[in-house]
């Protein structure tokens, strides 16, 4: 799966997971909506959850890299099929243990796992000290989400995790 990132550049470049992925040729960064190719766009404001059914939509997974403070719905204007990631917990040092507060690499890796591309998810996370921790912390939900057929099933599984919170 080809990974693309609409890069805002408003975070510390030394801590930016998207920049690091780009340095290793694991993702392509784009500085404008127009330059960002059509694909499955990971968007926390989307009305539909990402599911294995989305493998038929595109061979591109697109994320928006910006600070959580500036991640407003209006920023997600990239062309594509917008999908929200289900409940997962961050393993990155800044938001460790917080649900839904994923870095760009965590979001892309989660999307890859759900879409059946776990080896690629492991490869991109291997560039980060805490990458394996993300997979370990989310092992059960990622496996269960990947076993779902569609968005409706994803939401039902997610609800079980939300009910525990």
Coordinates of N, CA and C in Angstrom, one line a residue:
X1 N 0.9 -1.2 0.0 CA 0.0 0.0 0.0 C 0.9 1.2 0.0
X2 N 0.5 2.2 -0.8 CA 1.3 3.4 -0.9 C 0.8 4.4 0.2
X3 N 1.8 5.0 0.9 CA 1.4 5.9 2.0 C 1.7 7.3 1.6
X4 N 0.7 8.2 1.9 CA 0.9 9.6 1.5 C 0.5 10.4 2.8
X5 N 1.1 11.6 2.9 CA 0.8 12.4 4.1 C 0.6 13.9 3.6
X6 N -0.5 14.4 3.9 CA -0.7 15.9 3.7 C 0.0 16.5 4.9
X7 N 1.1 17.2 4.6 CA 2.0 17.7 5.7 C 1.8 19.2 5.9
X8 N 1.3 19.5 7.1 CA 1.1 20.9 7.5 C 2.4 21.5 8.0
X9 N 3.3 20.8 8.7 CA 4.5 21.4 9.1 C 4.4 22.2 10.4
X10 N 3.4 22.0 11.2 CA 3.2 22.8 12.4 C 3.7 22.2 13.7
X11 N 4.3 21.0 13.6 CA 4.9 20.4 14.7 C 6.4 20.5 14.7
X12 N 7.0 20.1 15.8 CA 8.5 20.1 15.9 C 9.0 19.1 14.9
X13 N 9.8 19.6 13.9 CA 10.3 18.7 12.9 C 11.1 17.6 13.4
X14 N 11.8 17.8 14.5 CA 12.6 16.7 15.1 C 11.8 15.6 15.7
X15 N 10.5 15.8 16.0 CA 9.6 14.8 16.6 C 8.5 14.4 15.6
X16 N 8.6 14.9 14.4 CA 7.6 14.6 13.4 C 7.7 13.2 12.8
X17 N 6.7 12.4 13.1 CA 6.8 11.0 12.6 C 6.7 10.9 11.0
X18 N 5.9 11.8 10.5 CA 5.8 11.8 9.0 C 7.1 12.2 8.3
X19 N 7.8 13.1 8.8 CA 9.1 13.5 8.3 C 10.1 12.3 8.3
X20 N 10.0 11.6 9.4 CA 10.9 10.5 9.6 C 10.6 9.4 8.5
X21 N 9.3 9.1 8.4 CA 8.9 8.1 7.4 C 9.3 8.6 6.0
X22 N 9.2 9.8 5.7 CA 9.7 10.4 4.4 C 11.2 10.2 4.2
X23 N 12.0 10.4 5.3 CA 13.4 10.3 5.2 C 13.8 8.8 4.8
X24 N 13.0 7.9 5.3 CA 13.3 6.5 5.0 C 12.5 6.0 3.7
X25 N 11.9 6.9 3.0 CA 11.2 6.6 1.8 C 10.0 5.6 2.0
X26 N 9.4 5.8 3.2 CA 8.3 4.9 3.6 C 6.9 5.6 3.4
X27 N 7.0 6.9 3.1 CA 5.8 7.7 2.9 C 6.2 8.9 2.0
X28 N 5.2 9.4 1.3 CA 5.4 10.6 0.5 C 4.7 11.8 1.1
X29 N 5.4 12.9 1.3 CA 4.8 14.1 1.9 C 4.3 15.0 0.8
X30 N 3.2 15.7 1.1 CA 2.6 16.7 0.1 C 2.3 18.0 0.9
X31 N 2.6 19.1 0.3 CA 2.5 20.4 1.0 C 1.1 21.1 0.7
X32 N 0.3 20.5 -0.1 CA -1.0 21.1 -0.4 C -2.0 20.0 -0.7
X33 N -3.3 20.4 -0.5 CA -4.4 19.4 -0.8 C -4.4 19.0 -2.2
X34 N -4.1 19.9 -3.1 CA -4.1 19.7 -4.6 C -3.0 18.6 -4.9
X35 N -1.9 18.7 -4.3 CA -0.8 17.7 -4.6 C -1.0 16.4 -4.0
X36 N -1.9 16.3 -3.0 CA -2.1 15.0 -2.3 C -3.0 14.1 -3.2
X37 N -2.5 12.9 -3.5 CA -3.3 12.0 -4.3 C -4.6 11.5 -3.7
X38 N -5.5 11.1 -4.5 CA -6.8 10.5 -4.0 C -6.5 9.2 -3.4
X39 N -7.2 8.9 -2.3 CA -7.0 7.6 -1.6 C -7.9 7.5 -0.4
X40 N -7.7 6.5 0.4 CA -8.4 6.4 1.7 C -7.8 7.4 2.7
X41 N -8.5 8.4 3.1 CA -8.0 9.4 3.9 C -8.4 9.2 5.4
X42 N -7.4 9.1 6.2 CA -7.7 8.8 7.7 C -8.1 10.2 8.3
X43 N -9.3 10.3 8.7 CA -9.9 11.5 9.2 C -10.7 11.3 10.4
X44 N -10.3 11.8 11.6 CA -11.0 11.5 12.8 C -12.4 12.1 12.8
X45 N -12.7 13.0 11.9 CA -14.1 13.6 11.8 C -15.0 12.8 10.8
X46 N -14.5 11.8 10.1 CA -15.2 11.1 9.1 C -16.4 10.4 9.8
X47 N -17.5 10.2 9.0 CA -18.7 9.5 9.5 C -18.6 8.0 9.4
X48 N -17.7 7.5 8.6 CA -17.6 6.1 8.4 C -16.3 5.6 9.0
X49 N -16.2 4.4 9.6 CA -15.0 3.9 10.2 C -14.2 3.1 9.1
X50 N -12.9 3.1 9.2 CA -12.1 2.3 8.3 C -12.4 0.9 8.5
X51 N -12.4 0.1 7.5 CA -12.6 -1.3 7.6 C -11.9 -2.1 6.5
X52 N -11.8 -3.4 6.6 CA -11.2 -4.2 5.6 C -11.9 -4.0 4.2
X53 N -13.1 -3.7 4.2 CA -13.8 -3.4 2.9 C -13.2 -2.3 2.1
X54 N -12.5 -1.4 2.8 CA -11.9 -0.3 2.1 C -10.7 -0.6 1.2
X55 N -10.2 -1.9 1.3 CA -9.1 -2.3 0.4 C -9.5 -2.2 -1.1
X56 N -10.8 -2.2 -1.3 CA -11.3 -2.1 -2.7 C -11.4 -0.7 -3.2
X57 N -11.2 0.3 -2.3 CA -11.4 1.7 -2.6 C -10.1 2.3 -3.3
X58 N -8.9 2.0 -2.8 CA -7.7 2.5 -3.3 C -6.5 1.7 -2.7
X59 N -5.4 1.9 -3.4 CA -4.1 1.3 -2.9 C -3.3 2.3 -2.2
X60 N -3.9 3.5 -1.9 CA -3.3 4.6 -1.2 C -3.9 4.9 0.1
X61 N -3.1 5.0 1.1 CA -3.6 5.4 2.5 C -3.0 6.8 2.7
X62 N -3.9 7.8 3.1 CA -3.5 9.2 3.2 C -3.8 9.6 4.6
X63 N -2.8 10.3 5.2 CA -3.0 10.9 6.6 C -2.7 12.4 6.5
X64 N -3.2 13.1 7.5 CA -2.9 14.5 7.6 C -2.0 14.6 8.8
X65 N -0.8 15.3 8.6 CA 0.1 15.5 9.7 C 0.0 16.9 10.1
X66 N -0.6 17.1 11.3 CA -0.6 18.4 11.9 C -0.7 18.3 13.4
X67 N -0.6 19.3 14.2 CA -0.7 19.2 15.6 C -2.1 19.0 16.0
X68 N -2.3 18.3 17.1 CA -3.7 18.0 17.6 C -4.4 19.3 17.9
X69 N -3.7 20.3 18.3 CA -4.4 21.6 18.6 C -5.0 22.2 17.3
X70 N -4.4 21.9 16.2 CA -4.9 22.6 14.9 C -5.7 21.6 14.1
X71 N -6.0 20.4 14.5 CA -6.7 19.4 13.7 C -8.2 19.6 13.7
X72 N -8.6 20.6 13.0 CA -10.0 20.9 12.9 C -10.6 20.2 11.7
X73 N -11.9 20.0 11.7 CA -12.5 19.3 10.6 C -12.3 20.0 9.2
X74 N -12.2 21.3 9.2 CA -12.0 22.0 7.9 C -10.6 21.6 7.3
X75 N -9.7 21.2 8.1 CA -8.3 20.9 7.5 C -8.4 19.6 6.7
X76 N -9.3 18.8 6.9 CA -9.4 17.5 6.2 C -10.1 17.6 4.9
X77 N -9.6 18.5 4.0 CA -10.3 18.7 2.7 C -9.6 18.0 1.6
X78 N -8.7 17.1 1.9 CA -8.1 16.3 0.8 C -9.1 15.4 0.1
X79 N -8.9 15.3 -1.2 CA -9.8 14.4 -2.0 C -9.6 13.0 -1.6
X80 N -10.7 12.2 -1.5 CA -10.6 10.8 -1.2 C -11.8 10.3 -0.4
X81 N -11.7 9.1 -0.1 CA -12.8 8.4 0.7 C -12.3 8.6 2.2
X82 N -13.0 9.4 2.9 CA -12.6 9.7 4.3 C -13.1 8.6 5.3
X83 N -12.2 8.2 6.1 CA -12.6 7.1 7.1 C -11.9 7.5 8.5
X84 N -12.7 7.1 9.5 CA -12.2 7.4 10.9 C -11.6 6.1 11.4
X85 N -10.5 6.2 12.1 CA -9.9 5.0 12.8 C -10.8 4.7 14.1
X86 N -11.0 3.5 14.4 CA -11.7 3.1 15.6 C -10.8 3.3 16.8
X87 N -11.4 3.0 18.0 CA -10.7 3.1 19.3 C -9.3 2.4 19.3
X88 N -8.3 3.2 19.5 CA -6.9 2.7 19.7 C -6.2 3.6 20.7
X89 N -5.2 3.1 21.3 CA -4.5 3.8 22.4 C -3.1 4.2 21.9
X90 N -2.7 5.4 22.1 CA -1.3 5.9 21.6 C -0.2 5.3 22.5
X91 N 0.9 5.0 21.8 CA 2.1 4.5 22.5 C 3.2 5.6 22.4
X92 N 3.0 6.6 21.7 CA 4.1 7.6 21.5 C 4.3 8.3 22.9
X93 N 5.5 8.8 23.1 CA 5.9 9.4 24.4 C 5.0 10.7 24.8
X94 N 4.5 11.4 23.8 CA 3.7 12.6 24.1 C 2.3 12.3 24.6
X95 N 1.7 11.3 24.0 CA 0.3 11.0 24.3 C 0.1 9.5 24.8
X96 N 1.2 9.0 25.4 CA 1.1 7.6 25.8 C -0.1 7.2 26.6
X97 N -0.8 6.2 26.2 CA -2.0 5.7 26.9 C -3.3 6.5 26.6
X98 N -3.2 7.5 25.8 CA -4.4 8.3 25.5 C -5.1 7.7 24.3
X99 N -6.4 7.5 24.4 CA -7.2 7.0 23.3 C -7.3 8.0 22.2
X100 N -7.3 7.6 20.9 CA -7.5 8.5 19.8 C -6.5 9.6 19.6
X101 N -5.4 9.6 20.3 CA -4.4 10.7 20.2 C -3.1 10.1 19.5
X102 N -3.3 9.5 18.3 CA -2.2 8.9 17.6 C -1.3 9.8 16.8
X103 N -0.1 9.5 16.7 CA 0.8 10.2 15.8 C 0.5 9.8 14.4
X104 N 1.1 10.4 13.4 CA 0.8 10.1 12.0 C 1.2 8.6 11.7
X105 N 2.4 8.2 12.2 CA 2.9 6.8 12.0 C 2.0 5.8 12.6
X106 N 1.5 6.1 13.8 CA 0.6 5.2 14.5 C -0.8 5.1 13.7
X107 N -1.3 6.2 13.2 CA -2.5 6.2 12.4 C -2.3 5.4 11.2
X108 N -1.2 5.6 10.5 CA -1.0 4.9 9.2 C -0.8 3.4 9.5
X109 N 0.0 3.0 10.6 CA 0.2 1.6 11.0 C -1.2 1.0 11.3
X110 N -2.0 1.7 12.1 CA -3.3 1.1 12.5 C -4.1 0.9 11.2
X111 N -4.1 1.8 10.3 CA -4.8 1.7 9.0 C -4.3 0.5 8.3
X112 N -3.0 0.3 8.2 CA -2.4 -0.8 7.5 C -2.9 -2.1 8.1
X113 N -2.9 -2.2 9.4 CA -3.3 -3.4 10.1 C -4.7 -3.8 9.8
X114 N -5.6 -2.8 9.9 CA -7.0 -3.0 9.6 C -7.2 -3.5 8.2
X115 N -6.4 -2.9 7.3 CA -6.5 -3.3 5.9 C -5.8 -4.6 5.5
X116 N -5.3 -5.3 6.5 CA -4.6 -6.5 6.2 C -3.1 -6.4 5.8
X117 N -2.5 -5.3 6.1 CA -1.1 -5.1 5.7 C -0.2 -5.0 6.9
X118 N -0.3 -5.9 7.8 CA 0.4 -5.8 9.1 C 1.9 -5.8 8.9
X119 N 2.5 -6.6 8.0 CA 4.0 -6.5 7.8 C 4.5 -5.1 7.5
X120 N 3.7 -4.4 6.6 CA 4.1 -3.0 6.3 C 3.9 -2.1 7.5
X121 N 2.9 -2.4 8.3 CA 2.7 -1.6 9.6 C 3.9 -1.8 10.5
X122 N 4.4 -3.0 10.6 CA 5.5 -3.4 11.5 C 6.8 -2.7 10.9
X123 N 6.9 -2.6 9.6 CA 8.1 -2.0 9.0 C 8.1 -0.5 9.3
X124 N 7.0 0.2 9.1 CA 7.1 1.6 9.4 C 7.2 1.9 10.9
X125 N 6.7 1.1 11.7 CA 6.8 1.4 13.2 C 8.2 1.0 13.7
X126 N 8.9 0.2 12.9 CA 10.3 -0.2 13.4 C 11.2 0.9 13.4
X127 N 10.9 2.0 12.8 CA 11.8 3.2 12.8 C 11.7 4.0 14.1
X128 N 10.8 3.6 15.0 CA 10.5 4.4 16.3 C 10.7 3.4 17.5
X129 N 11.4 4.0 18.5 CA 11.7 3.2 19.7 C 10.4 2.6 20.3
X130 N 9.3 3.3 20.2 CA 8.0 2.9 20.8 C 7.1 2.2 19.8
X131 N 7.5 2.0 18.6 CA 6.7 1.4 17.6 C 6.1 0.1 17.9
X132 N 6.9 -0.8 18.4 CA 6.5 -2.1 18.7 C 5.5 -2.1 19.9
X133 N 5.7 -1.1 20.8 CA 4.8 -0.9 21.9 C 3.4 -0.6 21.5
X134 N 3.3 0.2 20.4 CA 2.0 0.5 19.8 C 1.2 -0.8 19.4
X135 N 1.9 -1.6 18.7 CA 1.3 -2.9 18.3 C 0.9 -3.8 19.5
X136 N 1.8 -3.8 20.5 CA 1.5 -4.7 21.6 C 0.3 -4.1 22.4
X137 N 0.3 -2.8 22.6 CA -0.8 -2.2 23.4 C -2.2 -2.4 22.7
X138 N -2.2 -2.4 21.4 CA -3.4 -2.5 20.6 C -3.6 -3.9 19.9
X139 N -2.8 -4.9 20.3 CA -2.9 -6.2 19.7 C -4.3 -6.7 19.5
X140 N -5.0 -6.8 20.6 CA -6.4 -7.4 20.5 C -7.3 -6.5 19.6
X141 N -7.4 -5.2 19.8 CA -8.4 -4.5 19.0 C -8.0 -4.5 17.5
X142 N -6.7 -4.4 17.2 CA -6.2 -4.4 15.8 C -6.6 -5.7 15.1
X143 N -6.4 -6.8 15.8 CA -6.7 -8.1 15.3 C -8.2 -8.2 15.1
X144 N -9.0 -7.8 16.1 CA -10.5 -7.9 15.9 C -11.0 -7.0 14.8
X145 N -10.4 -5.8 14.7 CA -10.9 -4.9 13.6 C -10.5 -5.5 12.3
X146 N -9.3 -6.1 12.1 CA -8.9 -6.7 10.8 C -9.8 -7.8 10.5
X147 N -10.5 -8.5 11.5 CA -11.4 -9.6 11.2 C -12.8 -9.2 10.8
X148 N -13.1 -7.9 10.9 CA -14.4 -7.4 10.6 C -14.6 -7.3 9.1
X149 N -15.8 -7.4 8.7 CA -16.1 -7.3 7.2 C -16.3 -5.8 6.8
X150 N -16.9 -5.0 7.6 CA -17.3 -3.7 7.2 C -17.3 -2.7 8.3
X151 N -17.6 -1.5 8.0 CA -17.6 -0.4 9.0 C -18.6 -0.6 10.1
X152 N -19.7 -1.2 9.8 CA -20.7 -1.5 10.9 C -20.2 -2.4 11.9
X153 N -19.5 -3.5 11.5 CA -18.9 -4.4 12.4 C -17.7 -3.7 13.2
X154 N -17.0 -2.9 12.6 CA -15.9 -2.1 13.3 C -16.5 -1.3 14.4
X155 N -17.5 -0.6 14.1 CA -18.2 0.3 15.1 C -18.7 -0.6 16.3
X156 N -19.3 -1.7 16.0 CA -19.8 -2.6 17.1 C -18.6 -3.1 18.0
X157 N -17.5 -3.5 17.4 CA -16.3 -3.9 18.2 C -15.8 -2.7 19.0
X158 N -15.7 -1.6 18.3 CA -15.2 -0.4 19.0 C -16.0 -0.1 20.2
X159 N -17.3 -0.2 20.1 CA -18.2 0.1 21.3 C -17.9 -0.7 22.5
X160 N -17.5 -2.0 22.3 CA -17.1 -2.8 23.4 C -15.9 -2.2 24.2
X161 N -14.9 -1.6 23.5 CA -13.8 -1.0 24.1 C -14.2 0.4 24.8
X162 N -15.1 1.1 24.1 CA -15.5 2.3 24.7 C -16.3 2.1 26.0
X163 N -17.1 1.0 26.0 CA -17.9 0.7 27.2 C -17.0 0.4 28.4
X164 N -15.8 -0.1 28.1 CA -14.8 -0.4 29.2 C -14.2 0.8 29.8
X165 N -14.1 1.9 29.0 CA -13.4 3.1 29.4 C -14.0 3.8 30.6

